[in-house]
CSV table of C-alpha atoms and ligand atoms in Angstrom, one decimal:
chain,number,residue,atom,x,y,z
A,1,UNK,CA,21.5,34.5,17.9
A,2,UNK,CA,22.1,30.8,16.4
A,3,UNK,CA,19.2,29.4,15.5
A,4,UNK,CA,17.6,26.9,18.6
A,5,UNK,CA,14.9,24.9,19.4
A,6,UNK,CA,14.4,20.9,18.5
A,7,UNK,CA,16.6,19.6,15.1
A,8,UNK,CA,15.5,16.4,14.8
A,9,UNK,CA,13.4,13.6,17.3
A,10,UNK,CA,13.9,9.7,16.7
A,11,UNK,CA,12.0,7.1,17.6
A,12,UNK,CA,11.4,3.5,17.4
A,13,UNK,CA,9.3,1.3,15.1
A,14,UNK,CA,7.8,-2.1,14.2
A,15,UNK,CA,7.7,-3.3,11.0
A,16,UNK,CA,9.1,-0.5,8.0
A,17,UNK,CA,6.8,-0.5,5.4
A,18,UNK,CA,4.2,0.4,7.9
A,19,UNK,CA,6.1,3.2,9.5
A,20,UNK,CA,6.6,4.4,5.9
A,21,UNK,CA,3.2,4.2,5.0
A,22,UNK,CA,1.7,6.3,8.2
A,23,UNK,CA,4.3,9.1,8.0
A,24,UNK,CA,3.8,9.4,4.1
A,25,UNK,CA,0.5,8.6,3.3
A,26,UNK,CA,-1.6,9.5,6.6
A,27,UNK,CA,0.4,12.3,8.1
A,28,UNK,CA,1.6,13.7,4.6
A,29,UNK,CA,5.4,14.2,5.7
A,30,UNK,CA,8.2,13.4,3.1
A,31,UNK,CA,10.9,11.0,3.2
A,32,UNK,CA,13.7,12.9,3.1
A,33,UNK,CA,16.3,10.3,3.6
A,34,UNK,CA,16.4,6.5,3.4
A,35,UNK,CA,19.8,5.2,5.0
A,36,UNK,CA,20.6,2.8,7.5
A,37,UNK,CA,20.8,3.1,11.3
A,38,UNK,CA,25.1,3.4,10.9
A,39,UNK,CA,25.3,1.6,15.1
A,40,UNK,CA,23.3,-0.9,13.3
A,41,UNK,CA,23.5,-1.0,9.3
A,42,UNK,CA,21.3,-4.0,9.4
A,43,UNK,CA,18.4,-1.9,10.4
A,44,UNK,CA,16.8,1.3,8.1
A,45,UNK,CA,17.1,5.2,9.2
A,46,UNK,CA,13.7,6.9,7.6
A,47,UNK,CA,13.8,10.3,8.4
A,48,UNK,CA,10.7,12.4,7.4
A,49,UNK,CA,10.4,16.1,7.6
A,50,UNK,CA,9.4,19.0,5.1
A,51,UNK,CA,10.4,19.2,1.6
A,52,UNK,CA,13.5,20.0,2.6
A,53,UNK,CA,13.9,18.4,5.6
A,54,UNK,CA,14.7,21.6,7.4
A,55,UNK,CA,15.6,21.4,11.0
A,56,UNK,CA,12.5,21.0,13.4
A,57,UNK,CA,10.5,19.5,10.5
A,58,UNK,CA,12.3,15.8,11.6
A,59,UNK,CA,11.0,12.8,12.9
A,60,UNK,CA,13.5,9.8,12.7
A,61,UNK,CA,12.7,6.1,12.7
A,62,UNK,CA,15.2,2.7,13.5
A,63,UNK,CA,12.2,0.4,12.7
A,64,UNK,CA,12.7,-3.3,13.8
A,65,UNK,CA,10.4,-5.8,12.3
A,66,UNK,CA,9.8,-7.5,15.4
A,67,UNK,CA,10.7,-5.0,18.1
A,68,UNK,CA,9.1,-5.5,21.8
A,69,UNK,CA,6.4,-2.6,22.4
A,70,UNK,CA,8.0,0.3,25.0
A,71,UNK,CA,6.5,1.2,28.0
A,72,UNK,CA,6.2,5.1,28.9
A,73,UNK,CA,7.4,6.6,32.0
A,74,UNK,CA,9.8,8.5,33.9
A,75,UNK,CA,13.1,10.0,32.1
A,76,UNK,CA,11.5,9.8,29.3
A,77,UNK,CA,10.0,11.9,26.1
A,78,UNK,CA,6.0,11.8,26.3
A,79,UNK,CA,4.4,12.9,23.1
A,80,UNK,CA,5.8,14.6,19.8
A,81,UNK,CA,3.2,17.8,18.9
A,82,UNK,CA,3.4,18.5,15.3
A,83,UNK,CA,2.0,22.4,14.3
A,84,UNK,CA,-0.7,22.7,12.0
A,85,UNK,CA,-3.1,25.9,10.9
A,86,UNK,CA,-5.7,26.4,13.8
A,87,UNK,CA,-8.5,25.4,11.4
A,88,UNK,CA,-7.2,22.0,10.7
A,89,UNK,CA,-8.0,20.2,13.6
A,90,UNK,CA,-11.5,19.3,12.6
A,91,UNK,CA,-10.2,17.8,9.1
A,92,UNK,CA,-7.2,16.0,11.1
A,93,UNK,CA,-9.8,14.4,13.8
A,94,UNK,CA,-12.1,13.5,10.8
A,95,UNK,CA,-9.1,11.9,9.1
A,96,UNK,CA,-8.2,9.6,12.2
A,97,UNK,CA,-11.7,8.3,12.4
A,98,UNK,CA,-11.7,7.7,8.8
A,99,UNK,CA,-8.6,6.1,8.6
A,100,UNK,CA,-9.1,4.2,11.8
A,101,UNK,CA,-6.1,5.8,13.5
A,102,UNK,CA,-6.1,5.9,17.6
A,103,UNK,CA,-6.7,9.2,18.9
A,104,UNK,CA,-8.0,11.5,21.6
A,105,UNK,CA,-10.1,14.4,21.9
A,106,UNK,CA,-9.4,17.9,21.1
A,107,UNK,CA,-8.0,19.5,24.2
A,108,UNK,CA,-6.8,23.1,25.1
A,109,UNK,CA,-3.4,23.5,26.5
A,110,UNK,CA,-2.1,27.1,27.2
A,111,UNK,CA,-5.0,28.5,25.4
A,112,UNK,CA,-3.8,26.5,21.8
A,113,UNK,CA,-6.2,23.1,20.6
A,114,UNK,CA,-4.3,20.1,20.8
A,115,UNK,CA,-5.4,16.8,19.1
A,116,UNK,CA,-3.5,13.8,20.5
A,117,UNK,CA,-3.0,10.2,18.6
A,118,UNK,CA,-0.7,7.4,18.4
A,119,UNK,CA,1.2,6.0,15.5
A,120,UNK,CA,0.8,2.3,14.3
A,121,UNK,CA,3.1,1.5,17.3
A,122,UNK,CA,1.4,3.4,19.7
A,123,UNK,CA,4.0,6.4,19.7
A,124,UNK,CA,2.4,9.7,21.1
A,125,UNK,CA,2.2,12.1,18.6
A,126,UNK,CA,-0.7,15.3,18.4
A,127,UNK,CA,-1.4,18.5,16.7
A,128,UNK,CA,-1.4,21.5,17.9
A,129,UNK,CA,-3.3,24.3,15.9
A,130,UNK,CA,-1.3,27.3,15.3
A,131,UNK,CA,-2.8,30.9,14.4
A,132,UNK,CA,-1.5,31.9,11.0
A,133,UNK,CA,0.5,28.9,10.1
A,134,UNK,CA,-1.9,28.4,7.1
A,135,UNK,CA,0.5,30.8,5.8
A,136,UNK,CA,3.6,29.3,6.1
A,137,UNK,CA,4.4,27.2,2.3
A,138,UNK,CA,3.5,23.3,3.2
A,139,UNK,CA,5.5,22.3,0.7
A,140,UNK,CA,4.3,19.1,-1.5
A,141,UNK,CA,2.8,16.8,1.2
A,142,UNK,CA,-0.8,15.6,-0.9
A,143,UNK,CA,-2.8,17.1,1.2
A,144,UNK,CA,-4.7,20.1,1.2
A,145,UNK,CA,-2.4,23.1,1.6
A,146,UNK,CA,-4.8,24.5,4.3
A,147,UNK,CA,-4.5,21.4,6.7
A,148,UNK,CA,-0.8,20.6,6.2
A,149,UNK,CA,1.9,20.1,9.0
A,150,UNK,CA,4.5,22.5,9.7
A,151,UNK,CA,7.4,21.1,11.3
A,152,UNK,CA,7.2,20.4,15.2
A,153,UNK,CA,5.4,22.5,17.7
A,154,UNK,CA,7.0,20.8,21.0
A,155,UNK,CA,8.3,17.7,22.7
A,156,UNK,CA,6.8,17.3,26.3
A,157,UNK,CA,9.5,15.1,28.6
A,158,UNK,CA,8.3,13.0,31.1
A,159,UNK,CA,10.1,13.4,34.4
A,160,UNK,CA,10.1,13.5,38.4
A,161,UNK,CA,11.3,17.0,38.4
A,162,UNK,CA,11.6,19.8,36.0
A,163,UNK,CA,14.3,22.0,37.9
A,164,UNK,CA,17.3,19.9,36.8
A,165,UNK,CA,16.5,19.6,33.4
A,166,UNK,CA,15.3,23.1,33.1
A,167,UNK,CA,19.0,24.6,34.0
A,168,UNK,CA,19.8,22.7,31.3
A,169,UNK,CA,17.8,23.8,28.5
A,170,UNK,CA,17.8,27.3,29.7
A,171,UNK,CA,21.8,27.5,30.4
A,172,UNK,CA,22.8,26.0,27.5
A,173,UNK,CA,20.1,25.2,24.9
A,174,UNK,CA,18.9,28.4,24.5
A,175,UNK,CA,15.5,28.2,26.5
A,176,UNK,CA,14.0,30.6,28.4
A,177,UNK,CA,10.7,29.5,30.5
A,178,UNK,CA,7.4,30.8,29.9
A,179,UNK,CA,4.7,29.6,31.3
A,180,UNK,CA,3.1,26.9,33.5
A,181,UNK,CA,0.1,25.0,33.5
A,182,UNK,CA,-1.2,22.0,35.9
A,183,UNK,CA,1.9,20.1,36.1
A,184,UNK,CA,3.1,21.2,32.5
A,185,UNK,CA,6.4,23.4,32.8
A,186,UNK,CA,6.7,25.6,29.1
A,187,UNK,CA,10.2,26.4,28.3
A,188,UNK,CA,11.1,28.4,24.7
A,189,UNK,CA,13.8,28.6,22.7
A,190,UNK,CA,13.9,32.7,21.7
A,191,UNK,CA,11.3,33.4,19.0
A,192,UNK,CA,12.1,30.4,16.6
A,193,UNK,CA,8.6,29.4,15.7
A,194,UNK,CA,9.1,26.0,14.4
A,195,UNK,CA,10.1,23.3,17.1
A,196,UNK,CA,10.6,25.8,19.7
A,197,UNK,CA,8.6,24.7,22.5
A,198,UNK,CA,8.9,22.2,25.1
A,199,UNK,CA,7.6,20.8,27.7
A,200,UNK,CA,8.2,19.5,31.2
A,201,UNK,CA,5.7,17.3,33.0
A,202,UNK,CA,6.3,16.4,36.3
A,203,UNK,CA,4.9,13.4,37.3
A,204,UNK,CA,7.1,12.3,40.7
A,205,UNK,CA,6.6,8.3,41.6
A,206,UNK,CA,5.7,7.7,38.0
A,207,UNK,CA,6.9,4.4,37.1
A,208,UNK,CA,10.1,4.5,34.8
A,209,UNK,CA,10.4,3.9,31.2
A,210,UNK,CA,11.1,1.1,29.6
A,211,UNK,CA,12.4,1.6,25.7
A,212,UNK,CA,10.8,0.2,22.7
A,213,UNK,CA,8.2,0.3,19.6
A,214,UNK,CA,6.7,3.3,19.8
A,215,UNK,CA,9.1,4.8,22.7
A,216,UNK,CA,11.4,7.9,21.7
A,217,UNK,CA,14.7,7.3,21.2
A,218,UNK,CA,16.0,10.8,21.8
A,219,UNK,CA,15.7,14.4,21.4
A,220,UNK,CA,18.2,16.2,19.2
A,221,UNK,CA,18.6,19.9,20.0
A,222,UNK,CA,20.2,22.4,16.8
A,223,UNK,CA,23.9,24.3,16.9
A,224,UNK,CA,24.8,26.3,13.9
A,225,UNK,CA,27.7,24.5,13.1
A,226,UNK,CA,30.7,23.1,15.1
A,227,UNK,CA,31.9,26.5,17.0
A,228,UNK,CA,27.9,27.1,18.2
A,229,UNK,CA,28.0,23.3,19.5
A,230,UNK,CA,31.4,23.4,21.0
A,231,UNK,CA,30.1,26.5,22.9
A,232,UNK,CA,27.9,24.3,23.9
A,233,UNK,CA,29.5,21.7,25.2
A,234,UNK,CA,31.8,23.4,27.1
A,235,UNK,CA,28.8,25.0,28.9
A,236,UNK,CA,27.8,21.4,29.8
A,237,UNK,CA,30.8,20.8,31.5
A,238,UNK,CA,31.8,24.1,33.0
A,239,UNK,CA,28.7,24.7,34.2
A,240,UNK,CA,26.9,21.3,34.7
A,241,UNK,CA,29.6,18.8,34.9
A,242,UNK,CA,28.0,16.9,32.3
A,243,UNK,CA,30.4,15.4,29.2
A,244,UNK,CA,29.3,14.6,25.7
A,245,UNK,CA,30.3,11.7,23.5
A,246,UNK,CA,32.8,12.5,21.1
A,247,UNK,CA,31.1,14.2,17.9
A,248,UNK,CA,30.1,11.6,15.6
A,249,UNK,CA,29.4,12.7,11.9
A,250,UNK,CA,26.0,11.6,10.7
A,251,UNK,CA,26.5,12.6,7.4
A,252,UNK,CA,23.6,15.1,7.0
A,253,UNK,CA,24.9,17.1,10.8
A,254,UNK,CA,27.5,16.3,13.5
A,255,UNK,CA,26.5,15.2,16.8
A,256,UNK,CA,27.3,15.1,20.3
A,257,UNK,CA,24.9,13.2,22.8
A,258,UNK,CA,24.7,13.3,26.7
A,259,UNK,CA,22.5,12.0,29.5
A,260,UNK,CA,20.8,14.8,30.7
A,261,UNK,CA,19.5,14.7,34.2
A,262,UNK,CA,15.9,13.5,33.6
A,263,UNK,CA,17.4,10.6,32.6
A,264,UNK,CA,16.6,11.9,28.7
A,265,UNK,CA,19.1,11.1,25.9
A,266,UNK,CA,19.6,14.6,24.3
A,267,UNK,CA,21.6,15.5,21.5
A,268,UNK,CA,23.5,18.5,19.8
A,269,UNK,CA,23.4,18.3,16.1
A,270,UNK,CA,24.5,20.7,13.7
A,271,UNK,CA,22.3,22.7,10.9
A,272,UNK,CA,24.7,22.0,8.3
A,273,UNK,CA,25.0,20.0,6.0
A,274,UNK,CA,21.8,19.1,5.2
A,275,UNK,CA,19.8,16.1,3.3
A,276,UNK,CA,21.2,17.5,-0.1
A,277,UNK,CA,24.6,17.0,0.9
A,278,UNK,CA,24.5,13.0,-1.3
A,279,UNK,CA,21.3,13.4,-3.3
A,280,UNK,CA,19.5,16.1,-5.4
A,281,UNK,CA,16.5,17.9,-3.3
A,282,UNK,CA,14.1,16.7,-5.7
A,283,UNK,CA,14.8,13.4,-5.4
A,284,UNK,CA,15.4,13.4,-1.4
A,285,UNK,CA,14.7,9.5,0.0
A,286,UNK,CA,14.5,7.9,-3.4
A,287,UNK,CA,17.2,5.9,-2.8
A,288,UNK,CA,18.8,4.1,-0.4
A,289,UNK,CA,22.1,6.2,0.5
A,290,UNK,CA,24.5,4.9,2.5
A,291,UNK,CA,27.9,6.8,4.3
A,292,UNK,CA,31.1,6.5,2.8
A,293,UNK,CA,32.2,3.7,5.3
A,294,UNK,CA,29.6,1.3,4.6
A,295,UNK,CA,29.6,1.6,0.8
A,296,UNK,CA,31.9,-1.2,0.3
A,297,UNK,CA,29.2,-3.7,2.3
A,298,UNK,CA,26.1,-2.2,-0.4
A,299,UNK,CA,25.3,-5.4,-1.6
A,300,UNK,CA,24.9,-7.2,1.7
A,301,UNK,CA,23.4,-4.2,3.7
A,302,UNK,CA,20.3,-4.6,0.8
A,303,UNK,CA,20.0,-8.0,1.1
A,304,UNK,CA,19.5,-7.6,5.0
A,305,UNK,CA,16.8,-4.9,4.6
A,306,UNK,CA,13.5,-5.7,4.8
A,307,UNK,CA,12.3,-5.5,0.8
A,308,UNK,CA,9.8,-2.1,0.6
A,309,UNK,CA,6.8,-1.3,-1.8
B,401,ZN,ZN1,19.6,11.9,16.4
C-alpha cells in the first residue's frame, strides 16, 4: 500500500525571524526550504522538517509581521504532536523552563506521555514520547541525538462531531480507527509510524474558530504521486460528493485541497518531488528559492521580505 498518514501541516506566524529562531534553535528542526508563500509572494514559506524534509517530518509557516492572533475553536486543527524517544520528555520540559517557553504538564494519553506547549504565537504544539524512537537516525538537529524529534506523531482536529470527518479519513485517506479515549476519537493510517496518527475531539457547542497567528492553516495528507491522488479524488466525489481544487504544483509536491466536513481545510499532496528538486540536500533552505514563474520578479520579491539574521 501507498504510503499514508500526514505530508506536511502549515500554520501561521508573527514576525519571521522569530518563527525561524524557535523552530531551529529551540525545537532543533531544519529549514528545509525558504521560498515564498506563491498566493502571496510578498510573504515567506519556511518549511522545517528532518534533514531531508521527508514527508511527516513538515511543519510550514506564512509568517506575517503583524498578523492578528487566531482564536481556537470548532472546524478547526487543535495541537500539532511531534514524536520524540520516551525518555526525552524530562530534558524537553527542562528545556521549556529554561528557555522560558509556555507549556503544560506531562500528561498520559492512550497510555503514551504527552508534553504540551505553545510556539512564540501561541500555536499548540507537544511531544509525545515514543518507545524505541531513540533508534530512529535524528539526523543533524544540535541536539543531543537521544532527545531529538522524529517527524509528527498526530494532528488532533477540533470538531462538533467526529462521524463525518472520520468517513473521510477512513474511506479515502487511508485511516482505520483505533481507539477512543474521553472525547478523543484515534484514527491510523496502516502501520506508517511517522505522522500516522490523528485525532478527533469532539467538543459540540464549542465556539468556532477564528484564523490567525498561531492558528493552523491546514492539514496536508500524502499520495504517492498523481495516479494514488487521483484515486483519491475520485473517491471524494464518488463517494462523498466532495470536489477538490484543481491540482496546483508547489514545486516540491502537487496538491489538491477540499473542505472537508469539519469545516477543516485538508489537502492531498504528492511524495514526489521532494526539497532537492532546486537545491543540493546539503544546502536545503540556504537560499531563498523561488518557482519558475516568479523568477523574473527576484529583485522586488527580496526587497519586500522582511531582511533575516
Ligand atoms: Zn500545504
Amino acid at each position: 500500500m501507498a504510503s499514508r498518514g500526514l505530508h506536511h501541516v502549515t500554520a501561521i506566524a508573527g514576525p519571521a525571524q522569530r518563527n525561524l529562531n524557535f523552530y531551529t534553535h529551540v525545537l532543533g528542526l531544519r529549514l528545509v526550504k525558504k521560498t515564498v508563500n506563491f498566493d502571496d509572494p510578498g510573504t515567506y514559506h519556511f518549511y522545517f522538517g528532518n534533514e531531508s524534509g521527508a514527508p511527516g517530518t513538515i511543519l510550514t509557516f506564512f509568517p506575517w509581521e503583524h498578523v492578528a492572533p487566531g482564536r481556537l475553536g470548532i472546524g478547526e486543527t487543535q495541537e500539532t504532536v511531534f514524536r520524540v524517544p520516551e525518555g526525552a520528555i524530562g530534558w524537553w520540559l527542562q528545556r521549556f523552563v529554561e528557555k522560558g517557553i509556555a507549556h503544560g504538564t506531562p500528561e498520559k494519553r492512550f497510555g503514551e506521555t504527552v508534553l504540551p506547549f505553545r510556539d512564540p504565537d501561541g500555536l499548540r504544539l507537544a511531544l509525545a514520547g515514543i518507545a524505541g524512537v531513540e533508534n530512529e537516525p535524528a539526523g543533524n538537529t544540535g541536539l543531543p541525538a537521544d532527545v531529538a524529534i522524529r517527524g509528527f506523531h498526530s494532528v488532533s482536529l477540533l470538531l462538533a462531531e467526529a462521524a463525518p470527518t472520520g468517513a473521510i479519513l477512513t474511506d479515502v485517506l487511508g485511516y482505520a480507527e483505533i481507539a477512543r479515549e474521553g472525547s478523543l476519537v484515534r484514527y491510523r493510517a496502516g502501520d506508517t509510524a511517522v505522522g500516522g496518527i490523528l485525532d478527533i475531539r469532539e467538543a459540540g457547542g464549542f465556539l468556532p474558530a477564528r484564523m490567525g497567528g498561531g492558528s493552523v492553516h491546514h492539514v496536508a495528507f500524502r499520495a504517492a504521486g498523481d495516479a494514488d491522488q487521483a484515486a483519491m479524488v475520485r473517491r471524494l466525489a464518488d463517494n462523498h460528493r466532495l470536489a477538490v481544487t484543481e491540482q496546483r504544483d508547489r514545486n516540491y509536491f502537487r496538491s489538491v485541497y477540499f473542505r472537508e466536513p469539519g469545516g477543516v481545510l485538508f489537502e492531498i499532496a504528492t511524495d514526489d518531488p521532494g526539497f532537492a528538486v532546486d537545491e543540493p540536500a546539503e544546502s536545503l533552505g540556504t537560499a531563498l528559492k523561488l518557482p519558475a514563474f516568479l523568477e523574473g520578479h527576484r529583485s522586488r520579491i527580496e526587497k519586500v521580505l522582511p531582511a533575516l539574521a
